[in-house]
Amino acid sequence: MSSNTSATRGARARAREEVTAAIKSEARKQLAADGAAKLSLRAVARELGMVSSALYRYFPSRDDLLTALIIDAYDSLGAAAEAAHAAAAGQEPIRRWTAVCEAVRAWALEQPHEYALIYGSPVPGYSAPDTTVRAAARVGLVLIDIVRDAHQGRGVAFEPLPAELRTEGERLAADLAPDLPPATITAMVAAWAQLFGLVGFEVFGQFNRIVEARPEFFSHAAAQLAHGVGLLRQG
């Protein structure tokens, strides 16, 4: 392959990346203004000065564009959680857990419309494909790693599952973390739901005129979630 051919292909790839980024940026503006349900490829194309047929070469349908935005949002949130975990390296598990939860909250407050895209009301007529799963799992995997590290030390205590929940707990553990006890994984699934419930209440305004000291309230609640999955303060 000649250097001229390589240079041409490289320029085309960069141009495609730039146009793709511009499409996503305009789509995020629409999300902020009108919500995901009203996202329109034609409107995006119009705002960018493109004909619709040209935009379809990048995203064949609205659902393809939504999927790209959802993966980007999950990856951005996951990166924030992973960075917080790395920054807390060496601290006891409960502090690392709380740091990750606080990073999730901070990200959501900075990007409320993207948070709404991934944890708000489902978009009518849209079903997220399997390609979103890897990105969606990033926060959960960080929290599982924290609990796994605690299990290898002495910082875990948990109650056994009631008999009626053992089968479900074993299934959850087999799917999510076979090396951890079913009781721990069951508690983590509950904590996962509660974490995003806390964040969602704040992002969507349900705490208005109820909770005033919100950072302090959230940090305390996150620590309680850590206790719920068995993490203990060292010493």
Short mmCIF file of C-alpha atoms in Angstrom, two decimals:
data_model
loop_
_atom_site.label_atom_id
_atom_site.label_comp_id
_atom_site.label_asym_id
_atom_site.label_seq_id
_atom_site.Cartn_x
_atom_site.Cartn_y
_atom_site.Cartn_z
CA MET A 1 0.00 0.00 0.00
CA SER A 2 1.44 3.37 -0.99
CA SER A 3 1.98 6.17 1.52
CA ASN A 4 -0.48 8.35 -0.42
CA THR A 5 -3.20 5.70 -0.11
CA SER A 6 -2.54 5.33 3.61
CA ALA A 7 -2.64 9.09 4.07
CA THR A 8 -5.93 9.34 2.17
CA ARG A 9 -7.53 6.59 4.26
CA GLY A 10 -6.21 8.20 7.43
CA ALA A 11 -7.70 11.56 6.44
CA ARG A 12 -11.04 9.91 5.66
CA ALA A 13 -11.04 8.13 9.02
CA ARG A 14 -10.32 11.39 10.85
CA ALA A 15 -13.04 13.17 8.90
CA ARG A 16 -15.52 10.43 9.76
CA GLU A 17 -14.57 10.64 13.43
CA GLU A 18 -15.08 14.41 13.39
CA VAL A 19 -18.50 14.16 11.75
CA THR A 20 -19.53 11.36 14.11
CA ALA A 21 -18.49 13.49 17.09
CA ALA A 22 -20.44 16.46 15.72
CA ILE A 23 -23.56 14.32 15.25
CA LYS A 24 -23.33 13.02 18.82
CA SER A 25 -22.75 16.50 20.20
CA GLU A 26 -25.84 17.87 18.47
CA ALA A 27 -27.86 14.84 19.56
CA ARG A 28 -26.87 15.49 23.19
CA LYS A 29 -28.13 19.06 22.81
CA GLN A 30 -31.46 17.64 21.67
CA LEU A 31 -31.51 15.29 24.65
CA ALA A 32 -31.02 18.25 26.97
CA ALA A 33 -33.72 20.30 25.27
CA ASP A 34 -36.41 17.74 24.48
CA GLY A 35 -35.48 14.36 25.98
CA ALA A 36 -34.50 11.09 24.32
CA ALA A 37 -38.02 10.26 23.14
CA LYS A 38 -37.99 13.24 20.76
CA LEU A 39 -34.51 12.65 19.33
CA SER A 40 -34.74 13.07 15.55
CA LEU A 41 -32.11 12.27 12.94
CA ARG A 42 -33.68 14.79 10.60
CA ALA A 43 -33.46 17.52 13.22
CA VAL A 44 -29.82 16.65 13.95
CA ALA A 45 -28.99 16.74 10.24
CA ARG A 46 -30.77 20.07 9.83
CA GLU A 47 -28.84 21.68 12.70
CA LEU A 48 -25.55 20.44 11.26
CA GLY A 49 -26.38 21.59 7.74
CA MET A 50 -26.42 18.03 6.44
CA VAL A 51 -28.95 16.25 4.27
CA SER A 52 -30.61 13.34 6.04
CA SER A 53 -29.24 10.81 3.60
CA ALA A 54 -25.68 11.84 4.51
CA LEU A 55 -26.33 11.41 8.23
CA TYR A 56 -27.77 7.95 7.64
CA ARG A 57 -24.34 6.84 6.45
CA TYR A 58 -23.11 7.37 10.02
CA PHE A 59 -26.20 6.24 11.93
CA PRO A 60 -28.73 4.26 9.88
CA SER A 61 -31.53 4.87 12.39
CA ARG A 62 -32.46 6.82 15.47
CA ASP A 63 -31.95 3.67 17.54
CA ASP A 64 -28.37 3.35 16.28
CA LEU A 65 -27.67 6.91 17.38
CA LEU A 66 -29.34 6.32 20.74
CA THR A 67 -27.25 3.20 21.27
CA ALA A 68 -24.04 5.12 20.55
CA LEU A 69 -25.05 7.85 23.02
CA ILE A 70 -25.98 5.27 25.66
CA ILE A 71 -22.65 3.45 25.32
CA ASP A 72 -20.78 6.77 25.53
CA ALA A 73 -22.70 7.72 28.67
CA TYR A 74 -22.09 4.36 30.36
CA ASP A 75 -18.41 4.50 29.43
CA SER A 76 -18.06 8.04 30.74
CA LEU A 77 -19.72 7.09 34.02
CA GLY A 78 -17.64 3.92 34.24
CA ALA A 79 -14.43 5.86 33.66
CA ALA A 80 -15.35 8.26 36.48
CA ALA A 81 -15.99 5.34 38.85
CA GLU A 82 -12.74 3.62 37.87
CA ALA A 83 -10.75 6.84 38.33
CA ALA A 84 -12.22 7.33 41.81
CA HIS A 85 -11.36 3.73 42.69
CA ALA A 86 -7.78 4.20 41.49
CA ALA A 87 -7.44 7.43 43.46
CA ALA A 88 -8.57 5.62 46.63
CA ALA A 89 -6.12 2.74 46.16
CA GLY A 90 -4.71 1.52 49.44
CA GLN A 91 -7.64 2.72 51.53
CA GLU A 92 -9.94 0.33 53.36
CA PRO A 93 -12.73 -1.21 51.23
CA ILE A 94 -15.55 0.83 52.77
CA ARG A 95 -13.77 4.09 51.88
CA ARG A 96 -13.10 2.90 48.35
CA TRP A 97 -16.76 1.93 48.01
CA THR A 98 -17.90 5.34 49.21
CA ALA A 99 -15.46 7.11 46.87
CA VAL A 100 -16.86 5.24 43.88
CA CYS A 101 -20.46 6.01 44.90
CA GLU A 102 -19.60 9.70 45.32
CA ALA A 103 -18.03 9.71 41.84
CA VAL A 104 -21.25 8.27 40.40
CA ARG A 105 -23.25 11.05 42.07
CA ALA A 106 -20.85 13.77 40.88
CA TRP A 107 -20.97 12.51 37.31
CA ALA A 108 -24.77 12.38 37.32
CA LEU A 109 -25.09 15.92 38.65
CA GLU A 110 -22.69 17.20 35.99
CA GLN A 111 -24.43 15.29 33.15
CA PRO A 112 -28.08 15.03 34.24
CA HIS A 113 -29.42 14.55 30.72
CA GLU A 114 -27.00 11.72 29.99
CA TYR A 115 -27.82 10.20 33.36
CA ALA A 116 -31.50 10.39 32.44
CA LEU A 117 -30.72 8.64 29.16
CA ILE A 118 -29.28 5.58 30.91
CA TYR A 119 -31.19 5.56 34.22
CA GLY A 120 -34.32 7.54 33.52
CA SER A 121 -37.58 6.50 31.91
CA PRO A 122 -37.24 3.99 29.03
CA VAL A 123 -37.40 5.50 25.56
CA PRO A 124 -40.66 4.39 23.89
CA GLY A 125 -40.02 1.94 21.10
CA TYR A 126 -36.33 1.48 21.91
CA SER A 127 -34.72 -1.68 23.28
CA ALA A 128 -31.03 -1.49 24.16
CA PRO A 129 -28.96 -4.13 22.33
CA ASP A 130 -26.39 -6.42 23.90
CA THR A 131 -23.62 -4.07 22.75
CA THR A 132 -24.48 -1.78 25.67
CA VAL A 133 -23.88 -4.45 28.33
CA ARG A 134 -20.10 -4.13 28.64
CA ALA A 135 -20.22 -0.40 29.19
CA ALA A 136 -23.22 -0.65 31.52
CA ALA A 137 -21.35 -3.13 33.74
CA ARG A 138 -18.32 -0.96 34.47
CA VAL A 139 -19.52 0.64 37.72
CA GLY A 140 -20.85 -2.66 39.02
CA LEU A 141 -17.57 -4.42 38.26
CA VAL A 142 -15.64 -1.82 40.24
CA LEU A 143 -17.92 -2.33 43.26
CA ILE A 144 -17.65 -6.11 42.93
CA ASP A 145 -13.85 -5.81 42.88
CA ILE A 146 -13.96 -3.83 46.14
CA VAL A 147 -16.07 -6.49 47.83
CA ARG A 148 -13.90 -9.26 46.39
CA ASP A 149 -10.78 -7.63 47.85
CA ALA A 150 -12.53 -7.35 51.21
CA HIS A 151 -13.40 -11.05 51.10
CA GLN A 152 -9.71 -11.84 50.67
CA GLY A 153 -8.97 -9.88 53.84
CA ARG A 154 -10.97 -9.51 57.04
CA GLY A 155 -13.40 -6.74 56.15
CA VAL A 156 -16.61 -8.60 55.39
CA ALA A 157 -19.60 -9.75 57.42
CA PHE A 158 -22.99 -10.74 56.04
CA GLU A 159 -26.17 -12.44 57.08
CA PRO A 160 -27.09 -15.79 55.46
CA LEU A 161 -29.89 -15.77 52.93
CA PRO A 162 -33.35 -16.92 53.97
CA ALA A 163 -34.28 -20.29 52.56
CA GLU A 164 -36.78 -18.86 50.06
CA LEU A 165 -34.08 -16.70 48.46
CA ARG A 166 -31.21 -19.18 48.26
CA THR A 167 -31.96 -20.41 44.76
CA GLU A 168 -32.16 -16.88 43.40
CA GLY A 169 -29.02 -15.89 45.29
CA GLU A 170 -27.12 -18.83 43.82
CA ARG A 171 -28.30 -17.88 40.33
CA LEU A 172 -27.22 -14.26 40.79
CA ALA A 173 -23.82 -15.31 42.10
CA ALA A 174 -23.31 -17.72 39.19
CA ASP A 175 -24.12 -14.95 36.70
CA LEU A 176 -22.24 -12.05 38.31
CA ALA A 177 -19.41 -13.30 40.53
CA PRO A 178 -19.18 -17.05 41.11
CA ASP A 179 -16.28 -16.58 43.54
CA LEU A 180 -18.41 -14.60 45.99
CA PRO A 181 -21.11 -15.96 48.35
CA PRO A 182 -24.71 -15.77 47.08
CA ALA A 183 -25.67 -13.69 50.15
CA THR A 184 -23.09 -11.06 49.23
CA ILE A 185 -24.12 -10.86 45.58
CA THR A 186 -27.79 -10.62 46.53
CA ALA A 187 -26.97 -7.74 48.86
CA MET A 188 -24.92 -6.08 46.11
CA VAL A 189 -27.78 -6.18 43.63
CA ALA A 190 -29.98 -4.46 46.23
CA ALA A 191 -27.23 -1.91 46.94
CA TRP A 192 -26.85 -1.26 43.19
CA ALA A 193 -30.55 -0.43 42.91
CA GLN A 194 -30.43 1.76 46.02
CA LEU A 195 -27.34 3.63 44.82
CA PHE A 196 -28.98 4.68 41.58
CA GLY A 197 -32.24 5.35 43.40
CA LEU A 198 -30.42 7.83 45.65
CA VAL A 199 -28.71 9.47 42.70
CA GLY A 200 -31.91 9.56 40.66
CA PHE A 201 -33.87 11.16 43.49
CA GLU A 202 -31.36 14.00 43.59
CA VAL A 203 -30.93 14.40 39.82
CA PHE A 204 -34.68 14.39 39.17
CA GLY A 205 -35.58 16.71 42.06
CA GLN A 206 -37.33 14.35 44.48
CA PHE A 207 -35.11 15.57 47.33
CA ASN A 208 -36.18 19.20 46.85
CA ARG A 209 -37.47 20.67 50.13
CA ILE A 210 -36.61 17.39 51.87
CA VAL A 211 -32.83 16.89 52.01
CA GLU A 212 -30.68 20.01 52.33
CA ALA A 213 -27.21 18.69 53.28
CA ARG A 214 -27.10 16.52 50.19
CA PRO A 215 -23.38 15.66 49.90
CA GLU A 216 -23.26 14.68 53.57
CA PHE A 217 -26.54 12.78 53.31
CA PHE A 218 -25.32 10.88 50.26
CA SER A 219 -21.94 9.95 51.79
CA HIS A 220 -23.70 8.59 54.87
CA ALA A 221 -26.17 6.64 52.74
CA ALA A 222 -23.36 5.22 50.59
CA ALA A 223 -21.56 4.03 53.73
CA GLN A 224 -24.78 2.35 54.87
CA LEU A 225 -24.96 0.57 51.53
CA ALA A 226 -21.40 -0.61 52.10
CA HIS A 227 -22.42 -2.04 55.46
CA GLY A 228 -25.34 -3.73 53.72
CA VAL A 229 -23.01 -5.69 51.43
CA GLY A 230 -20.87 -6.70 54.40
CA LEU A 231 -18.03 -4.17 54.30
CA LEU A 232 -16.69 -3.27 57.73
CA ARG A 233 -14.47 -0.47 58.91
CA GLN A 234 -11.02 -1.79 59.70
CA GLY A 235 -9.89 -1.58 63.30
#
